[in-house]
Every structure is written in C-alpha cells, then in structure tokens.
Amino acid sequence: MPDVNDPKTYWWRNAVVYQVYVRSFADSDGDGVGDLPGITSRLPHLADLGVDALWITPFYTSPQHDHGYDVADYRDVDPLFGTLSDADHLVARAHELGLRVVVDLVPNHTSDQHEWFQAALAAGPGSPERARYLFRDSEDGNPPNNWGSVFGGPAWTQVDDGQWYLHLFDSTQPDLDWRNPEVPAMFEDVLRFWLDRGVDGFRVDVAHGLFKEASLRDQVVEEGQRASSGQVNTDHSMVSLDLKDEPMWDQPEVHEVYRAWHRVLDEAGPDKMAVAEAWTQTPESMAAFVRPDELDQAFNFAWLLADWSAESFATVIIDTLAAVEPVGASPTWVLSNHDVVRHVTRYGGGEQGLARGRAATLTMLALPGSSYLYQGEELGLEQVDVAPEDRQDPAYLRTGEVARDGCRVPVPWGGTEAPYEFGPGDGQPWIPQPAEWASLTVEAQTGAEGSTLEFYRAALAARREFAWTAGDEVELLDLGTDVLAFRRGPITVVLNCGETAVDLPAGDLLLASGPVDDDRLPGDTAAWLR
Ligand code: GLC
C-alpha cells in the first residue's frame, strides 16, 4: 500500500472513485428511495468491483427539491436516508472493506428551509440575517440583474417585502454571501464535523460558484446567446461553456476559501482530500483549484465533453496533463455522473454506444491520476426516457425540458422484474426502471462471459497492477488518424475510434474492451498491451 504520509502517494492520486447517488443505489426499508443502510449492505459489490473509494451524494436534512443539493441542516442525516449512526456505521464498514468515503459538501447555497434563510425572511431588509445571502432591491420591478438560473428562468426570486434573493439554481436554493465571515466559519465547522466522524474527503459542489463579482453587474450576453449561468445546456443534461462573460463564476476570491479548507483537512490528517466540481472555461483555470495549498483534485469534464474522435481525446489528454503538471496535482477523468446523459447513450446507445463506452472507459483507466465512475456504468446502463409524470428534476420543473432524471434511475441488482432487488419486496422505486434491465442486473452479469460488469472487474484488477508504478508520463503514438494510442510506463493503450480494424502494436494483450481477432483491433474498441 502507498504511504499516506508521502504527498506523492496520497491514496486519491491514483484512485478509482465510485459515485453513489444515494436515492438510487439501494433501498433498505422499502420506501422506494435509496438510503444509507442500503449503501452499507451493498458495499461488498464495490469491494468486489475493485474501486478504492466511494463518493456519496448529499444525504443531509433536506426538503429534496434538488434531491439533497438543497441542504437544510449540514450536520444531520435526512430521515429519508437514515440517521447519523447509520452514517457512522457506513463509514466504519467501508473502512473495514478497505474503501475510503468521500461525502458531498454544498457550500454555494443552502435550502430555503435552512434556519439561516428562514431567519433572513423573518428579519427583513437590512438585517444581519439577510446579509448571509444575496438579497437586493430593484427599482423597476424587474430582477436586480439579467442572470439566469442554471435550471432555467431568472436567477432571482422576489419575497413579500419586495426584496429579491439570488439563486443560481432553483428558487429553493438561495446563494450564500461568501463575503460575510459567518459563512466561511460555518463551513469550516461542517468540514470538522464530518472529519471527526471519520470521512476521508469531500466532493465540493459548485466549487467555482461561491463568489460572485461584488457589483452583481449584468452578464454581457452576445447576440445568439441566452443569458444563463452557463452550466447546463438547452437539453439540461450537458454543459455549455460558450458564454465567455461569467461574473457569477470562478472569481479569484474563491481560492482563499480553499486555502483555509486545506488547513482544516491537514489538521485532520495527511490523507484527507477534497475534489472540486468546477465547470471552468479552461484547463488552466481548473488547475488553479488544485494548487498545492488548495483542493486536491478537480473533475475533468473536458474528458466527458470530448467528441468520439482520436483527435479530441488526444487533445484533452495533452491539455489536462499540461495544466496539472505545473501545480503537481493528479489529473482526473470522468465519463458520467448524475448531471449528464449516461455515456453509453451519448455515444449513440445500443451496441455501438456500449462498445464505445467500454472503450472510452478502458482508455481512461490507463491514464495517470484518478477515474471517477458513476453507479450503473459498470452495468452498461443507458439513459432512461423517464415519463413526464415521473420526472422530478427541478430543471425539468422550471423549464418543461427533459433533464437529468434519466441518469438517476435506481440500480438493478437482481431478479427479473422491477424493482430488481433495489429494495425489499416488490415496492416500486421513486422512478420506474425499464423492463429491458432484467438482463443487466448485477446478478445477471456476475460470472457472465463478456458482460460489462465482468469487464469492469477485470479492468480494475489489471489496473491495480500498474496504477502506482507506471508513472505520470504519457507518450502519444501515431497509429493513424482514427486511433488514439499512447504508452504509459510498461502499458500501451490503443483506442480505435474508426470503423475499420487496425493492427495492434507489439506486446502481450492484457485486456480489450471487446472481441479482438488475430491482433487486429476492431473499431470502437480499446486494448491494453504490455
Ligand atoms: C451540482 C450538482 C447538481 C446540483 C447542483 C446544485 O452541479 O452536481 O446535481 O443540482 O450542483 O447544487
């Protein structure tokens, strides 16, 4: 095992981290919603899969308008998900199994049910209670500026006395004013609270959002652009970073917060970490979040945004490594999460989508740094077309456009019909699971030759053999325009993005994402050679 006291071998630098979307992972009590005891009962699946850590989405007290990303009490567990002692039990059991636990921290906004926001409403304009949020007056009856919510519609809501408050997300998620010293003080306490309970790290929600330009000036919107906060695009499932003027994101002051958090994490031990969800415009601005005295990692969304082409993947690899190298951070890679269309579907769905998804995964897992997996991708799950009456995403409720529910459908564990052992009995989950999932359950895929689950298990096992020793250098090889190929230490990786098979270079075939005949790598397939 790497030495946790050596900064070069901190566990997260080469980890595979599995994202658990708590509502949809495993339900212990049959209410149709996943919960903490459900996660604990399924930890052996994660240990068998071979991941190093799990990141759990917010399970704190919340009215669930954004499924937990609207936190009413940062220091307690929502009864829907269990109790604090369930959280302690989960952490202890994960540690017994050799898994680290990363929890989600939501510092950009609270729920409107948080005691601070309730006090702000009660106290009225000009009060210290309102000064924890971004309340403003407006002279003309319109919102104080032209900013849009990431979830659609204006980013401002008016309260009874006429003032407006800013919410970059749903109106039930008021943004905090991070220039008010009470706000950073509260979050440092929250970090300590969960560190004391034994968690190994934090995923920082909207890490690029905390500070807004102090003037709250209008966003400059060029012709053809829509005033918006620039995170979720028109189908509310993917990012669009086409808006260049962003007075609401990525302000320089935010880095002071992460320097302070770095000190809090250090006090708790050398192996505590934080990973930023920061949708930044460039790899360089992403790298600023992971300078040595700030956060440890940032999600590299450029990888999931890359087109299916060898050139796009190569560009992302080169830019990512070049950006993190000067700050000494370890890069990260991610293809799916609870906010984007599942990658098998993005790559076209069906057999081709699955082949491409597996190939992209195998490629990613060989790169230096950490890979973040999203629950269900190890089963090859696709985005589900959720019926309108079952959709719950606030982005859908605000705009009427299909949003993120389709990647949040509960995991199928076993059996032949819904709920596929997601919960006890035959009670149905909070979003219906499709009938086609009978052949995709963990049970159905376990031991099945060629299944996506066995492919992930094999890839993670093989990865362990070289992840810590292959070094951080990546040497790109030229095997033709359709082929991404690189060498990392003893491993050669070949990804064929084209349609015709190509010759594999010399070396022993360790693993491939699909069938390989006679040393020829078919299209939409990747291989590792040694
Ligand atoms: C992040 C989360 C997303 C949530 C939003 C507001 O982007 O990943 O699910 O809706 O923040 O907290």
XYZ file of C-alpha atoms and ligand atoms in Angstrom:
542
model
C 0.000 0.000 0.000
C 1.210 3.504 -0.762
C 2.393 5.561 2.192
C -0.311 8.026 3.228
C 2.312 10.348 4.632
C 4.044 10.781 1.309
C 2.399 13.512 -0.809
C 3.365 11.645 -3.989
C 1.409 8.592 -2.937
C -1.672 10.020 -1.268
C -4.389 7.459 -1.950
C -6.503 9.675 -4.171
C -3.719 10.402 -6.644
C -4.397 7.152 -8.497
C -7.765 6.144 -7.095
C -10.863 4.813 -8.770
C -13.749 6.553 -7.047
C -17.310 5.278 -7.440
C -20.134 7.795 -7.234
C -23.157 6.651 -5.257
C -26.322 8.634 -5.962
C -27.950 7.890 -2.633
C -31.618 7.941 -3.722
C -30.967 5.392 -6.427
C -28.346 2.975 -5.144
C -30.051 0.624 -2.675
C -33.180 0.912 -0.541
C -33.141 -0.893 2.818
C -36.628 -0.058 4.080
C -38.851 -0.470 1.036
C -39.988 3.137 0.697
C -38.713 3.222 -2.884
C -35.841 5.600 -2.100
C -32.231 4.516 -1.565
C -30.703 5.127 1.863
C -27.534 4.811 3.952
C -28.198 1.299 5.336
C -28.877 0.284 1.719
C -25.450 1.566 0.697
C -23.819 -0.253 3.616
C -25.472 -3.520 2.623
C -24.114 -3.202 -0.925
C -20.545 -2.183 -0.049
C -19.290 -5.698 -0.873
C -20.303 -5.028 -4.502
C -17.933 -2.051 -4.541
C -15.144 -4.020 -2.891
C -15.605 -6.830 -5.466
C -15.655 -4.337 -8.288
C -12.255 -3.153 -7.113
C -12.755 0.561 -6.547
C -10.746 2.452 -3.939
C -13.386 4.833 -2.641
C -16.995 5.860 -2.864
C -18.350 9.377 -3.103
C -21.877 9.663 -1.723
C -24.174 12.462 -2.938
C -25.826 14.616 -0.219
C -27.765 12.697 2.436
C -28.233 15.624 4.840
C -31.529 17.046 6.075
C -33.254 18.455 3.028
C -36.698 19.091 1.567
C -35.323 17.290 -1.538
C -36.234 19.924 -4.112
C -32.890 19.178 -5.775
C -32.544 15.706 -4.287
C -30.352 16.724 -1.400
C -28.383 19.517 -3.089
C -30.687 21.789 -1.091
C -29.368 21.312 2.436
C -31.410 22.414 5.455
C -29.012 21.056 8.096
C -25.415 20.227 7.159
C -24.795 18.311 10.356
C -27.601 15.779 10.270
C -28.952 12.976 8.088
C -32.327 13.285 6.396
C -34.754 10.720 7.881
C -35.412 9.568 4.309
C -31.834 8.279 4.202
C -31.315 7.201 7.823
C -29.604 8.589 10.896
C -26.198 9.874 11.940
C -25.484 6.489 13.423
C -26.267 4.891 10.027
C -23.669 7.251 8.539
C -21.114 6.223 11.170
C -21.847 2.587 10.506
C -21.441 3.048 6.756
C -18.051 4.739 7.188
C -16.846 2.055 9.601
C -17.945 -0.815 7.335
C -16.413 0.824 4.261
C -13.100 1.196 6.093
C -13.216 -2.467 7.122
C -13.532 -3.329 3.439
C -10.638 -1.047 2.524
C -12.849 1.587 0.887
C -12.463 5.325 1.542
C -15.547 7.504 1.907
C -15.951 10.911 0.276
C -19.030 12.961 1.175
C -20.610 15.824 -0.721
C -20.394 19.391 0.566
C -22.785 22.010 -0.815
C -21.364 25.450 0.030
C -22.752 27.684 -2.742
C -26.316 27.702 -1.454
C -28.497 26.343 1.318
C -32.056 25.130 1.176
C -34.708 27.786 1.699
C -35.644 25.639 4.725
C -32.215 26.175 6.353
C -32.590 28.071 9.640
C -30.443 30.910 8.273
C -32.758 31.515 5.330
C -35.863 31.267 7.464
C -34.316 33.803 9.850
C -33.421 36.033 6.891
C -37.016 36.043 5.673
C -38.315 36.830 9.150
C -35.772 39.552 9.946
C -36.392 41.745 6.894
C -34.327 44.077 4.694
C -31.041 45.424 6.016
C -30.763 42.829 8.797
C -27.627 40.818 9.593
C -29.710 37.694 8.874
C -30.296 38.808 5.273
C -26.601 39.624 4.911
C -25.737 35.909 4.870
C -27.445 35.671 1.470
C -27.572 37.922 -1.594
C -30.724 39.961 -1.091
C -31.045 43.077 -3.252
C -33.622 45.759 -4.039
C -34.678 46.613 -7.520
C -36.043 49.948 -8.655
C -38.035 48.977 -11.705
C -39.863 45.879 -10.548
C -37.523 43.651 -12.559
C -34.880 41.314 -11.095
C -31.734 43.188 -9.944
C -29.696 41.874 -12.899
C -30.032 39.717 -16.030
C -28.567 36.496 -14.640
C -30.331 33.245 -15.401
C -30.649 30.183 -13.187
C -28.708 27.114 -14.314
C -32.059 25.331 -14.117
C -33.795 27.874 -16.367
C -35.660 31.129 -15.711
C -34.318 34.114 -13.806
C -31.756 33.661 -11.020
C -33.779 35.941 -8.730
C -36.953 35.481 -6.707
C -38.855 38.274 -5.000
C -40.033 37.963 -1.405
C -43.119 39.561 0.165
C -41.420 42.776 1.280
C -40.204 43.433 -2.286
C -36.541 42.405 -1.974
C -35.065 39.791 -4.304
C -32.642 36.995 -3.479
C -30.154 35.375 -5.827
C -30.298 31.656 -6.627
C -28.041 30.371 -9.370
C -30.011 27.105 -9.181
C -33.595 26.514 -8.021
C -35.530 29.200 -6.139
C -35.395 26.824 -3.138
C -31.563 27.086 -3.186
C -30.651 30.653 -2.134
C -26.974 31.540 -2.744
C -24.897 32.421 0.290
C -22.817 35.605 0.508
C -19.294 34.285 0.954
C -18.032 37.805 1.715
C -19.858 37.532 5.041
C -17.370 35.967 7.538
C -20.128 33.935 9.197
C -20.407 31.841 6.032
C -16.812 30.526 5.813
C -16.817 29.988 9.579
C -19.921 27.817 9.350
C -18.479 25.641 6.588
C -15.176 25.116 8.372
C -17.213 23.750 11.268
C -19.143 21.495 8.921
C -15.880 20.121 7.497
C -14.643 19.382 11.008
C -17.952 17.759 11.944
C -17.670 15.165 9.163
C -13.906 14.736 9.515
C -14.474 13.914 13.190
C -16.925 11.218 12.054
C -14.155 9.634 10.012
C -14.844 10.608 6.403
C -11.823 10.625 4.097
C -12.734 13.533 1.894
C -15.220 15.889 0.324
C -16.628 16.478 -3.120
C -17.189 20.228 -3.301
C -20.402 21.104 -5.121
C -20.279 24.104 -7.476
C -16.766 24.864 -6.235
C -16.354 27.633 -8.813
C -19.516 29.433 -7.722
C -19.102 30.689 -4.167
C -18.109 34.262 -5.018
C -19.881 36.494 -7.495
C -18.460 39.769 -8.800
C -19.271 42.079 -5.895
C -21.180 44.594 -8.051
C -23.563 41.855 -9.268
C -23.418 43.600 -12.639
C -25.294 42.320 -15.675
C -23.753 39.473 -17.625
C -22.672 40.556 -21.105
C -24.709 38.444 -23.494
C -23.713 38.454 -27.130
C -26.151 38.023 -29.951
C -27.467 34.485 -30.207
C -26.511 33.645 -26.627
C -29.011 33.114 -23.870
C -28.366 34.852 -20.538
C -27.744 31.932 -18.285
C -25.290 30.669 -15.801
C -23.657 28.516 -18.394
C -23.608 25.098 -16.786
C -26.451 23.081 -18.223
C -27.266 23.445 -21.899
C -30.573 23.548 -23.690
C -31.451 19.932 -23.052
C -30.443 20.473 -19.419
C -28.229 17.481 -19.425
C -24.873 18.749 -20.562
C -22.678 21.737 -20.031
C -22.255 24.558 -22.430
C -19.345 26.812 -21.798
C -19.992 29.144 -24.699
C -20.709 32.167 -22.550
C -17.432 33.946 -22.012
C -18.559 36.630 -19.614
C -19.186 34.996 -16.262
C -19.481 37.458 -13.376
C -21.148 34.698 -11.341
C -18.432 32.041 -11.670
C -14.763 31.467 -10.971
C -13.922 34.658 -9.106
C -10.392 34.967 -7.663
C -11.572 35.282 -4.044
C -12.778 31.670 -4.018
C -9.223 30.388 -3.785
C -8.763 31.895 -0.321
C -11.600 29.649 0.889
C -9.849 26.545 -0.399
C -6.567 27.559 1.212
C -8.399 27.708 4.535
C -10.051 24.331 3.909
C -6.698 22.828 3.037
C -5.531 23.756 6.527
C -8.659 22.238 8.105
C -8.144 18.985 6.193
C -4.463 18.889 7.110
C -5.316 19.196 10.785
C -7.415 16.049 10.432
C -4.615 14.036 8.836
C -2.392 13.810 5.789
C -4.722 11.521 3.856
C -7.850 13.710 3.823
C -8.828 15.065 0.429
C -11.230 17.312 -1.453
C -12.285 17.186 -5.093
C -13.839 20.185 -6.812
C -16.824 20.225 -9.090
C -15.676 23.274 -11.028
C -17.053 23.901 -14.520
C -14.306 26.241 -15.650
C -13.609 27.707 -19.071
C -10.071 26.367 -19.471
C -7.811 23.606 -18.115
C -5.641 26.358 -16.613
C -8.490 27.782 -14.554
C -9.318 24.250 -13.415
C -5.706 23.787 -12.331
C -5.928 26.856 -10.098
C -8.320 24.948 -7.834
C -5.724 22.226 -7.263
C -2.663 24.278 -6.429
C -0.657 22.607 -3.639
C -2.302 24.627 -0.860
C -5.898 24.367 -2.169
C -8.090 21.396 -3.095
C -6.554 18.110 -4.195
C -8.404 17.294 -7.387
C -10.997 18.714 -9.761
C -13.305 16.794 -12.064
C -12.030 16.951 -15.599
C -15.250 17.497 -17.510
C -13.322 18.042 -20.736
C -12.976 14.252 -20.924
C -16.738 13.677 -20.880
C -17.304 16.539 -23.312
C -14.837 15.181 -25.879
C -16.292 14.011 -29.199
C -15.847 10.424 -30.281
C -12.602 11.004 -32.122
C -8.981 10.118 -31.514
C -8.012 13.730 -32.025
C -10.468 15.066 -29.417
C -9.367 12.545 -26.823
C -5.703 13.255 -27.539
C -6.262 16.998 -27.189
C -7.957 16.550 -23.819
C -5.162 14.293 -22.567
C -2.435 16.725 -23.655
C -4.214 19.792 -22.262
C -5.130 18.112 -18.990
C -1.659 16.815 -18.253
C -0.109 20.148 -19.223
C -2.481 22.025 -16.906
C -1.988 19.945 -13.760
C 1.727 19.282 -14.170
C 2.940 22.751 -13.084
C 0.859 22.608 -9.887
C 1.802 18.996 -9.123
C -1.813 17.809 -8.898
C -3.019 14.437 -10.115
C -5.356 14.556 -13.098
C -8.860 13.101 -13.054
C -11.100 11.551 -15.693
C -14.847 11.115 -15.745
C -17.391 9.953 -18.312
C -20.679 10.063 -16.413
C -22.313 11.488 -13.321
C -25.787 12.307 -12.021
C -25.988 15.525 -14.049
C -25.200 14.340 -17.564
C -26.612 11.880 -20.092
C -25.075 8.440 -19.459
C -22.089 7.963 -21.749
C -23.335 4.791 -23.469
C -26.281 6.871 -24.671
C -24.123 9.876 -25.541
C -22.027 7.611 -27.750
C -25.113 6.607 -29.715
C -26.714 3.968 -27.488
C -27.317 0.328 -28.310
C -24.461 -1.977 -29.195
C -22.319 0.751 -30.657
C -22.845 3.061 -27.691
C -21.902 0.279 -25.302
C -18.807 -0.681 -27.307
C -17.667 2.930 -27.356
C -18.484 3.389 -23.675
C -16.385 0.378 -22.716
C -13.548 1.505 -24.973
C -13.530 5.025 -23.510
C -13.562 3.533 -20.006
C -10.607 1.269 -20.690
C -8.689 4.201 -22.139
C -9.451 6.407 -19.165
C -8.492 3.759 -16.621
C -4.971 3.561 -18.029
C -4.293 7.278 -17.743
C -2.324 8.670 -14.817
C -4.454 10.028 -11.986
C -7.915 9.128 -10.771
C -11.008 7.912 -12.547
C -14.470 8.696 -11.261
C -17.174 6.151 -12.105
C -20.909 6.684 -11.791
C -23.153 3.974 -10.353
C -24.636 1.740 -13.027
C -21.985 2.417 -15.637
C -20.364 -0.885 -14.626
C -23.619 -2.474 -15.828
C -23.601 -0.572 -19.114
C -26.812 1.249 -18.209
C -28.220 3.739 -20.664
C -30.110 6.968 -20.094
C -33.786 6.188 -19.466
C -36.560 8.071 -21.183
C -38.481 8.884 -17.988
C -42.206 9.539 -18.460
C -43.165 13.195 -17.894
C -45.283 12.369 -14.835
C -42.290 10.672 -13.165
C -39.767 13.446 -13.726
C -38.604 15.256 -10.601
C -35.538 17.236 -11.638
C -36.037 20.922 -10.783
C -34.508 21.787 -14.171
C -37.443 19.951 -15.775
C -39.959 21.505 -13.419
C -38.643 25.020 -14.203
C -38.436 24.634 -17.967
C -40.513 21.668 -19.114
C -37.454 20.353 -20.955
C -36.160 16.813 -20.448
C -33.497 16.989 -17.786
C -31.435 14.750 -15.530
C -33.913 12.156 -14.234
C -32.907 9.667 -16.937
C -29.453 9.042 -15.466
C -30.835 8.685 -11.929
C -32.991 5.589 -12.294
C -32.363 3.092 -9.442
C -29.730 0.395 -9.873
C -30.959 -3.109 -10.842
C -29.336 -5.635 -8.524
C -31.069 -8.948 -9.255
C -34.285 -10.725 -10.157
C -36.197 -10.497 -13.408
C -38.558 -7.599 -12.882
C -38.654 -4.174 -11.265
C -37.604 -3.246 -8.618
C -34.784 -5.723 -9.433
C -33.910 -6.028 -5.739
C -33.316 -2.303 -5.438
C -35.388 -2.601 -2.269
C -37.100 -5.381 -0.345
C -40.320 -6.858 -1.722
C -41.943 -5.623 -4.883
C -42.495 -1.982 -3.911
C -41.520 0.217 -6.848
C -38.721 2.793 -6.742
C -39.153 6.559 -6.958
C -38.536 6.472 -10.722
C -39.625 3.368 -12.647
C -36.931 1.060 -14.014
C -37.282 -0.160 -17.604
C -38.227 -3.751 -18.437
C -35.041 -4.192 -20.511
C -32.950 -4.024 -17.360
C -33.681 -7.674 -16.444
C -30.592 -8.799 -18.350
C -28.425 -6.004 -16.949
C -28.683 -6.679 -13.213
C -25.578 -7.255 -11.109
C -26.815 -10.814 -10.590
C -27.328 -11.478 -14.314
C -23.930 -10.090 -15.258
C -21.910 -11.725 -12.495
C -19.835 -14.532 -13.944
C -21.301 -13.946 -17.432
C -18.549 -14.001 -20.028
C -18.178 -10.712 -21.849
C -20.590 -8.865 -19.547
C -19.887 -5.218 -18.878
C -19.693 -5.905 -15.144
C -17.021 -8.591 -15.586
C -15.195 -6.272 -17.983
C -15.075 -3.522 -15.331
C -13.918 -6.010 -12.692
C -11.150 -7.280 -14.947
C -10.079 -3.770 -15.908
C -9.923 -2.567 -12.308
C -7.981 -5.648 -11.232
C -5.493 -5.255 -14.092
C -5.185 -1.537 -13.388
C -4.090 -2.195 -9.815
C -1.010 -3.945 -11.148
C 0.384 -0.792 -12.719
C -1.527 2.266 -11.455
C 1.051 3.171 -8.816
C 4.186 2.236 -10.709
C 3.610 3.262 -14.333
C 4.435 6.914 -13.653
C 2.719 10.076 -14.856
C 4.326 10.343 -18.298
C 2.121 9.699 -21.308
C 3.771 9.318 -24.697
C 1.339 9.615 -27.608
C 1.969 7.234 -30.524
C 0.950 7.789 -34.124
C -1.065 4.823 -35.389
C -3.242 6.740 -37.827
C -5.885 9.454 -37.583
C -8.655 7.237 -36.212
C -6.507 5.762 -33.486
C -5.594 7.176 -30.104
C -2.531 5.350 -28.870
C -0.195 6.064 -26.013
C 2.411 4.464 -23.867
C 2.476 4.877 -20.103
C 5.306 3.036 -18.399
C 5.062 -0.633 -19.434
C 1.496 -0.261 -20.777
C 0.472 0.580 -24.338
C -3.110 1.716 -24.852
C -4.809 1.663 -28.243
C -8.291 3.071 -28.864
C -9.730 2.661 -32.339
C -12.332 5.384 -32.896
C -12.724 4.463 -36.556
C -14.768 1.810 -38.323
C -12.067 -0.468 -39.734
C -9.859 -2.767 -37.717
C -6.219 -1.758 -37.221
C -3.113 -3.790 -36.418
C -2.187 -3.847 -32.778
C 1.379 -2.834 -31.983
C 3.798 -5.343 -30.456
C 3.179 -6.516 -26.922
C 1.119 -9.004 -24.935
C -2.592 -8.264 -24.987
C -3.620 -7.651 -21.372
C -7.248 -6.761 -21.868
C -9.586 -5.416 -24.526
C -12.952 -3.692 -24.257
C -14.484 -6.075 -26.829
C -13.569 -9.054 -29.010
C -10.155 -8.913 -30.739
C -9.158 -11.354 -33.534
C -5.677 -12.029 -34.867
C -4.037 -8.976 -33.331
C -6.430 -6.705 -35.193
C -8.302 -4.158 -33.091
C -11.839 -3.554 -34.425
C -13.454 -0.121 -34.492
C -14.995 1.239 -31.274
C -12.647 -0.948 -29.245
C -9.691 -0.311 -26.940
C -6.915 -2.580 -25.738
C -4.129 -2.615 -23.177
C -0.850 -4.258 -24.114
C 2.178 -4.896 -22.024
C -24.106 20.447 -8.831
C -24.713 19.089 -8.641
C -26.105 19.118 -9.189
C -26.897 20.134 -8.413
C -26.219 21.498 -8.462
C -26.801 22.433 -7.443
O -23.934 20.773 -10.152
O -23.905 18.117 -9.219
O -26.733 17.870 -9.127
O -28.183 20.234 -8.948
O -24.858 21.404 -8.162
O -26.389 22.076 -6.157
